[in-house]
Amino acid sequence: MTAPEPSKTEQRKAEHVNIILEQDVSAAYDYWNDVRLVHDALPEVDFDEIDVSTKLLGRKLAAPLVISSMTGGFGGGREINANLAKAAAEVGVAMGVGSQRAAIEKPELADTYAVVREYDIPLRFANLGAPQLVAQGTKRAYGAEDAQRAMDMIDAHVLICHLNFLQEIVQPEGDHGARGVLEGIRRLAGRFPVMAKETGAGISRDVALRLKRAGVKAIDVGGLGGTSFSAVEYYRAKKDLATLKERLGATFWNWGIPTPASVQLANVGLPVVATGGVRDGHHVAKAIALGASAAGMAKPMLEAAKESAEAVVRELRAVIEELRAAMFLTGSRTLKDLSERTAIVTRPTADWLEAAA
Ligand SMILES: Cc1cc2nc3c(=O)[nH]c(=O)nc-3n(C[C@H](O)[C@H](O)[C@H](O)COP(=O)(O)O)c2cc1C
């Protein structure tokens, strides 16, 4: 028996992973360099007593880390998710799967996500795109039943609604309808614990307030500075000779609100997850000092997961060790102590905080 042809969505998902692994798709500027922690030459804390454990959305984590939503929905996604899940369970950190639309449209793909249920992950995030919450041309709007299926598929604790209109506008098959999306989020947030998440362009103060009023329980800022989906789409378009999309991808490569600025702007009294360009535990420490409850990492986890679950564990443990070192050097025994330390913010990130607050 020959395997059925992969659908366009499956092909796209495989292409995204391959492009992200093979090309430079990072934003041009590292905004984490604009944030400095103040060294404490007399920390008055023993390194061994530093405690990085925390609670996020009611779930206990060994460290304030989220393996960000990435994949599922194509053949290779299953192994990546299994490796990420095994490591998340072993280390005790949160994990999200990629958009589950593929499996809602084609239930035989559910297994590429559901594999994460086999591991005891302390906080599991389901994932649906906010654009799917409204009808797009002939495509129906997703509602509570679809969200329930996504949650059940991975036994999720929390549902992520991702906001990705930058990606939708630069990708050839993008959904362009945005009217009614906030209302769709409000409906889901009335039934499920929802975390709103950007995918690379950040969350402003105004958007954070609108999301809070809609009832979301947390915000993942998904800011500018890490993986750029405009860059990813640029490479896809280049390959397909889609000149206009290639141009759009290049033009909007660095569009968005820098992650560290967004962490402060989106802090409206809900837990904030700092995702976008987080590459080490020093970045995580900066995020916590700026007010984040946890930090999310995607690309570095994908690279490790392509190798093995052990490689993901190694990467997570290294990040935690760096976070502990930064805590030691700022005299912080707990994450709460760290959140009270001064973070010096320089330009251009400081300009964002001045102009956009
Ligand atoms: C291969 C890949 C696929 C992704 N797919 C999704 C997705 O389906 N849903 C989502 O919310 N974010 C998705 N993202 C965005 C990440 O969760 C994250 O916000 C973004 O990559 C920035 O983090 P980074 O700089 O650490 O890569 C994806 C990222 C990668 C690398």
Coordinates of C-alpha atoms and ligand atoms in Angstrom, one line a residue:
M1 CA 0.0 0.0 0.0
T2 CA 1.4 3.4 -0.9
A3 CA 1.2 6.2 1.7
P4 CA -1.4 8.9 0.9
E5 CA -0.1 12.2 -0.5
P6 CA 0.6 14.7 2.2
S7 CA -1.8 17.6 2.1
K8 CA -0.7 21.2 1.5
T9 CA -0.9 21.9 5.2
E10 CA 1.4 18.9 5.9
Q11 CA 3.8 20.1 3.3
R12 CA 3.9 23.6 4.7
K13 CA 4.6 22.3 8.2
A14 CA 7.5 20.2 7.0
E15 CA 8.8 23.1 5.0
H16 CA 8.6 25.4 8.0
V17 CA 10.7 23.0 10.1
N18 CA 13.2 22.5 7.4
I19 CA 13.7 26.2 6.6
I20 CA 14.0 27.1 10.3
L21 CA 16.7 24.4 10.7
E22 CA 18.6 25.2 7.5
Q23 CA 18.4 29.0 7.0
D24 CA 19.0 32.1 9.1
V25 CA 15.5 33.2 9.9
S26 CA 16.3 35.3 13.0
A27 CA 15.4 38.9 13.4
A28 CA 18.3 41.2 12.7
Y29 CA 18.7 42.6 16.1
D30 CA 19.1 40.9 19.5
Y31 CA 16.9 43.1 21.8
W32 CA 18.0 41.1 24.9
N33 CA 21.3 42.9 24.6
D34 CA 19.4 46.1 25.6
V35 CA 18.6 44.6 29.0
R36 CA 21.3 44.4 31.8
L37 CA 21.1 42.9 35.3
V38 CA 23.1 44.6 38.0
H39 CA 25.9 42.6 39.4
D40 CA 25.8 42.0 43.2
A41 CA 29.4 41.4 44.4
L42 CA 28.0 40.3 47.8
P43 CA 25.2 38.0 46.9
E44 CA 24.6 36.7 50.5
V45 CA 23.0 33.5 49.1
D46 CA 24.6 30.1 48.6
F47 CA 24.5 28.9 45.0
D48 CA 23.1 25.6 46.2
E49 CA 20.1 27.1 47.9
I50 CA 18.9 28.9 44.7
D51 CA 15.4 27.7 43.9
V52 CA 14.1 28.1 40.3
S53 CA 10.8 26.3 40.8
T54 CA 7.6 28.1 40.2
K55 CA 3.9 27.9 39.5
L56 CA 2.4 28.9 36.2
L57 CA -1.3 28.8 35.6
G58 CA -1.8 26.7 38.7
R59 CA 0.8 24.1 37.7
K60 CA 4.1 23.5 39.4
L61 CA 7.2 23.7 37.2
A62 CA 10.8 22.8 38.1
A63 CA 11.9 25.9 36.2
P64 CA 10.1 28.9 34.6
L65 CA 10.5 27.5 31.1
V66 CA 8.0 26.7 28.3
I67 CA 9.0 24.6 25.2
S68 CA 7.1 26.8 22.8
S69 CA 4.3 25.6 20.5
M70 CA 5.9 24.3 17.3
T71 CA 4.8 21.2 15.6
G72 CA 2.6 18.2 14.8
G73 CA 0.4 17.7 11.7
F74 CA 3.0 16.0 9.5
G75 CA 4.9 12.8 9.6
G76 CA 8.1 14.1 11.1
G77 CA 6.3 16.1 13.7
R78 CA 5.5 13.0 15.8
E79 CA 9.1 12.3 16.6
I80 CA 9.9 15.9 17.3
N81 CA 7.0 16.2 19.7
A82 CA 7.9 12.9 21.4
N83 CA 11.5 14.1 22.0
L84 CA 10.3 17.4 23.3
A85 CA 7.7 15.8 25.6
K86 CA 10.1 13.3 27.0
A87 CA 12.5 16.0 27.9
A88 CA 9.7 18.4 29.3
A89 CA 8.5 15.6 31.6
E90 CA 12.0 14.6 32.7
V91 CA 13.1 18.2 33.5
G92 CA 9.6 19.3 34.7
V93 CA 8.9 22.2 32.4
A94 CA 5.8 23.3 30.3
M95 CA 5.3 22.4 26.7
G96 CA 3.0 23.4 23.9
V97 CA 2.3 21.6 20.6
G98 CA 1.9 23.4 17.3
S99 CA -1.4 24.5 15.8
Q100 CA -3.8 21.5 15.8
R101 CA -5.8 22.7 12.9
A102 CA -4.2 20.0 10.7
A103 CA -5.6 17.2 13.0
I104 CA -9.0 18.8 13.3
E105 CA -9.2 18.8 9.5
K106 CA -7.6 15.4 9.1
P107 CA -8.1 13.3 12.3
E108 CA -5.5 10.6 11.2
L109 CA -2.9 13.2 12.0
A110 CA -4.0 13.5 15.7
D111 CA -1.3 11.0 16.7
T112 CA 1.5 13.4 15.8
Y113 CA 0.3 15.7 18.6
A114 CA -1.3 13.1 21.0
V115 CA 2.1 11.4 21.5
V116 CA 2.8 14.0 24.1
R117 CA 0.2 12.4 26.3
E118 CA 2.5 9.5 26.9
Y119 CA 4.7 11.8 29.1
D120 CA 4.0 13.3 32.4
I121 CA 4.4 17.0 31.4
P122 CA 3.5 19.3 34.3
L123 CA 1.8 21.9 32.0
R124 CA 0.6 21.0 28.5
F125 CA -0.7 23.7 26.1
A126 CA -3.1 22.9 23.2
N127 CA -2.9 25.3 20.2
L128 CA -5.3 26.8 17.8
G129 CA -4.9 29.8 15.6
A130 CA -7.0 32.9 16.4
P131 CA -7.7 33.4 12.6
Q132 CA -9.5 30.1 12.7
L133 CA -12.1 31.4 15.2
V134 CA -13.8 33.4 12.4
A135 CA -15.0 32.1 9.0
Q136 CA -12.4 32.6 6.3
G137 CA -14.0 32.6 2.8
T138 CA -15.5 29.1 2.5
K139 CA -13.7 27.8 5.6
R140 CA -16.0 27.6 8.7
A141 CA -15.2 29.2 12.0
Y142 CA -13.9 27.0 14.8
G143 CA -15.8 27.0 18.1
A144 CA -15.9 25.3 21.5
E145 CA -16.2 21.8 20.0
D146 CA -13.0 22.2 18.1
A147 CA -11.3 23.6 21.1
Q148 CA -12.5 20.7 23.2
R149 CA -11.1 18.3 20.6
A150 CA -7.7 20.1 20.6
M151 CA -7.6 20.0 24.4
D152 CA -8.6 16.3 24.6
M153 CA -6.1 15.3 21.9
I154 CA -3.2 16.1 24.2
D155 CA -5.0 16.2 27.6
A156 CA -4.1 19.9 27.8
H157 CA -4.3 22.0 30.9
V158 CA -4.5 25.3 28.9
L159 CA -5.5 26.3 25.4
I160 CA -3.2 28.6 23.5
C161 CA -4.9 30.9 20.9
H162 CA -2.1 32.1 18.7
L163 CA -2.2 35.5 17.0
N164 CA -0.2 35.4 13.8
F165 CA -1.6 38.0 11.4
L166 CA 1.9 38.9 10.3
Q167 CA 2.5 35.4 9.1
E168 CA -1.0 35.2 7.5
I169 CA -0.3 38.3 5.4
V170 CA 3.1 37.2 4.2
Q171 CA 2.3 33.5 3.4
P172 CA 0.6 32.5 0.1
E173 CA -2.2 30.5 1.7
G174 CA -2.8 33.0 4.6
D175 CA -6.2 33.8 6.2
H176 CA -6.9 37.5 5.9
G177 CA -10.0 37.9 8.0
A178 CA -9.4 39.4 11.4
R179 CA -12.8 40.9 12.3
G180 CA -14.5 39.1 15.1
V181 CA -11.4 37.3 16.3
L182 CA -11.4 39.0 19.8
E183 CA -15.0 37.9 20.2
G184 CA -14.0 34.4 19.2
I185 CA -11.3 34.4 21.9
R186 CA -13.8 35.8 24.4
R187 CA -16.2 32.9 23.7
L188 CA -13.4 30.3 24.2
A189 CA -12.1 32.0 27.3
G190 CA -15.5 31.6 28.8
R191 CA -15.2 27.8 28.5
F192 CA -11.5 27.0 28.7
P193 CA -8.4 28.5 30.4
V194 CA -6.9 30.4 27.4
M195 CA -3.5 31.9 27.0
A196 CA -3.2 34.3 24.1
K197 CA 0.1 34.1 22.2
E198 CA 1.8 36.1 19.5
T199 CA 4.2 34.3 17.2
G200 CA 6.9 36.8 16.6
A201 CA 5.4 40.4 16.4
G202 CA 4.7 41.0 20.1
I203 CA 1.8 42.3 22.2
S204 CA 1.2 46.0 22.9
R205 CA -0.3 47.4 26.1
D206 CA -3.6 48.1 24.3
V207 CA -3.9 44.5 22.9
A208 CA -3.0 43.1 26.3
L209 CA -5.8 45.0 27.9
R210 CA -8.3 43.9 25.3
L211 CA -7.2 40.3 25.8
K212 CA -7.5 40.6 29.5
R213 CA -11.0 42.0 29.2
A214 CA -11.9 39.1 26.9
G215 CA -11.0 36.8 29.8
V216 CA -7.7 35.2 28.8
K217 CA -5.7 33.8 31.8
A218 CA -2.2 34.6 30.5
I219 CA -0.3 36.3 27.7
D220 CA 2.7 34.9 25.8
V221 CA 4.1 38.0 24.1
G222 CA 5.8 36.1 21.2
G223 CA 7.9 39.2 20.5
L224 CA 10.4 40.3 17.8
G225 CA 14.0 39.2 18.2
G226 CA 13.9 35.5 17.6
T227 CA 12.5 33.3 14.8
S228 CA 10.9 35.6 12.2
F229 CA 8.0 34.0 10.3
S230 CA 8.3 36.7 7.6
A231 CA 11.8 35.3 7.1
V232 CA 10.5 31.8 6.9
E233 CA 7.9 32.8 4.3
Y234 CA 10.5 34.7 2.4
Y235 CA 12.5 31.5 1.9
R236 CA 9.4 29.5 1.0
A237 CA 8.3 32.2 -1.6
K238 CA 11.9 32.4 -3.0
K239 CA 11.8 28.6 -3.7
D240 CA 8.4 28.8 -5.4
L241 CA 9.3 32.0 -7.4
A242 CA 6.4 33.8 -5.7
T243 CA 8.0 37.3 -6.1
L244 CA 5.4 39.4 -4.3
K245 CA 5.4 37.2 -1.2
E246 CA 9.2 37.1 -1.3
R247 CA 9.2 40.8 -1.2
L248 CA 6.6 41.0 1.6
G249 CA 8.6 38.5 3.6
A250 CA 11.8 40.6 3.2
T251 CA 10.0 43.9 4.0
F252 CA 8.4 42.7 7.2
W253 CA 11.3 40.5 8.4
N254 CA 11.9 42.7 11.4
W255 CA 8.4 43.9 12.0
G256 CA 7.0 43.8 15.6
I257 CA 7.5 44.8 19.2
P258 CA 10.8 43.6 20.7
T259 CA 10.3 40.8 23.2
P260 CA 11.8 42.5 26.3
A261 CA 9.7 45.7 25.6
S262 CA 6.6 43.6 25.1
V263 CA 7.1 41.8 28.4
Q264 CA 6.7 45.1 30.2
L265 CA 4.0 46.5 27.9
A266 CA 1.8 43.4 28.1
N267 CA 2.1 43.2 31.9
V268 CA -1.5 44.1 32.8
G269 CA -1.8 41.9 35.8
L270 CA -1.8 38.5 34.1
P271 CA 1.1 36.0 34.0
V272 CA 3.3 36.9 31.0
V273 CA 5.4 34.4 29.1
A274 CA 8.5 35.9 27.4
T275 CA 9.0 34.2 24.0
G276 CA 11.0 35.4 21.0
G277 CA 14.8 35.1 20.8
V278 CA 15.3 33.5 24.2
R279 CA 18.5 31.6 23.7
D280 CA 20.0 31.0 27.2
G281 CA 19.3 31.2 30.9
H282 CA 20.7 34.8 31.1
H283 CA 17.9 35.8 28.7
V284 CA 15.4 34.0 31.0
A285 CA 16.8 35.8 34.0
K286 CA 16.4 39.2 32.2
A287 CA 12.8 38.2 31.3
I288 CA 11.9 37.4 34.9
A289 CA 13.5 40.7 36.1
L290 CA 11.4 42.5 33.6
G291 CA 8.2 41.0 35.0
A292 CA 7.7 37.7 33.1
S293 CA 6.5 34.6 34.9
A294 CA 8.3 32.3 32.5
A295 CA 10.2 32.3 29.3
G296 CA 9.5 30.3 26.1
M297 CA 12.0 28.8 23.7
A298 CA 11.2 27.4 20.2
K299 CA 14.0 27.2 17.7
P300 CA 16.8 26.0 20.1
M301 CA 14.4 23.2 21.3
L302 CA 13.6 22.2 17.7
E303 CA 17.3 21.9 16.9
A304 CA 17.9 19.7 19.9
A305 CA 14.7 17.6 19.3
K306 CA 15.9 16.8 15.8
E307 CA 18.8 15.1 17.5
S308 CA 17.2 13.3 20.5
A309 CA 15.2 13.7 23.7
E310 CA 18.6 13.6 25.6
A311 CA 19.8 16.6 23.6
V312 CA 16.6 18.5 24.6
V313 CA 17.3 17.6 28.3
R314 CA 20.9 18.8 28.0
E315 CA 19.8 22.1 26.5
L316 CA 17.1 22.6 29.2
R317 CA 19.5 21.8 32.0
A318 CA 22.1 24.2 30.5
V319 CA 19.6 27.0 30.4
I320 CA 18.5 26.3 34.0
E321 CA 22.2 26.4 35.1
E322 CA 22.7 29.7 33.4
L323 CA 19.5 31.0 35.0
R324 CA 20.8 29.9 38.4
A325 CA 24.1 31.6 37.8
A326 CA 22.4 34.9 36.9
M327 CA 20.3 34.5 40.1
F328 CA 23.4 33.9 42.2
L329 CA 25.1 37.0 40.7
T330 CA 22.1 39.2 41.4
G331 CA 21.7 37.8 45.0
S332 CA 18.4 36.2 44.2
R333 CA 17.5 33.0 46.0
T334 CA 14.1 32.7 44.4
L335 CA 12.4 33.9 41.2
K336 CA 10.5 36.4 43.3
D337 CA 13.8 37.9 44.5
L338 CA 14.9 38.1 40.8
S339 CA 11.7 39.8 39.8
E340 CA 12.5 42.6 42.3
R341 CA 16.0 43.2 40.9
T342 CA 16.7 46.2 38.7
A343 CA 16.8 45.6 35.0
I344 CA 18.6 48.4 33.1
V345 CA 17.0 48.9 29.7
T346 CA 18.9 50.8 27.0
R347 CA 17.9 51.9 23.5
P348 CA 16.4 50.9 21.2
T349 CA 14.2 48.8 23.6
A350 CA 14.0 51.7 26.1
D351 CA 12.5 53.9 23.3
W352 CA 9.7 51.3 22.9
L353 CA 8.9 51.5 26.6
E354 CA 8.9 55.3 26.6
A355 CA 6.8 55.7 23.4
A356 CA 4.5 52.8 23.6
A357 CA 3.5 52.5 27.2
Ligands
LIG1 C1 8.9 25.2 13.5 C2 8.1 26.2 14.2 C3 6.7 26.1 14.2 C4 5.9 27.0 14.9 N1 4.5 26.8 14.9 C5 3.8 27.5 15.8 C6 2.4 27.2 16.0 O1 1.9 26.3 15.3 N2 1.7 27.9 16.9 C7 2.3 28.9 17.7 O2 1.6 29.5 18.5 N3 3.6 29.2 17.5 C8 4.3 28.6 16.6 N4 5.7 28.8 16.4 C9 6.2 30.0 17.1 C10 7.0 29.7 18.4 O3 6.1 29.2 19.3 C11 7.7 31.0 19.0 O4 6.7 31.9 19.3 C12 8.6 31.6 18.0 O5 9.3 30.6 17.2 C13 9.7 32.5 18.6 O6 10.5 31.8 19.5 P1 12.1 31.4 19.2 O7 12.7 32.8 18.8 O8 12.6 30.8 20.4 O9 12.1 30.5 18.0 C14 6.5 28.0 15.7 C15 7.9 28.1 15.7 C16 8.7 27.2 15.0 C17 10.2 27.3 15.1

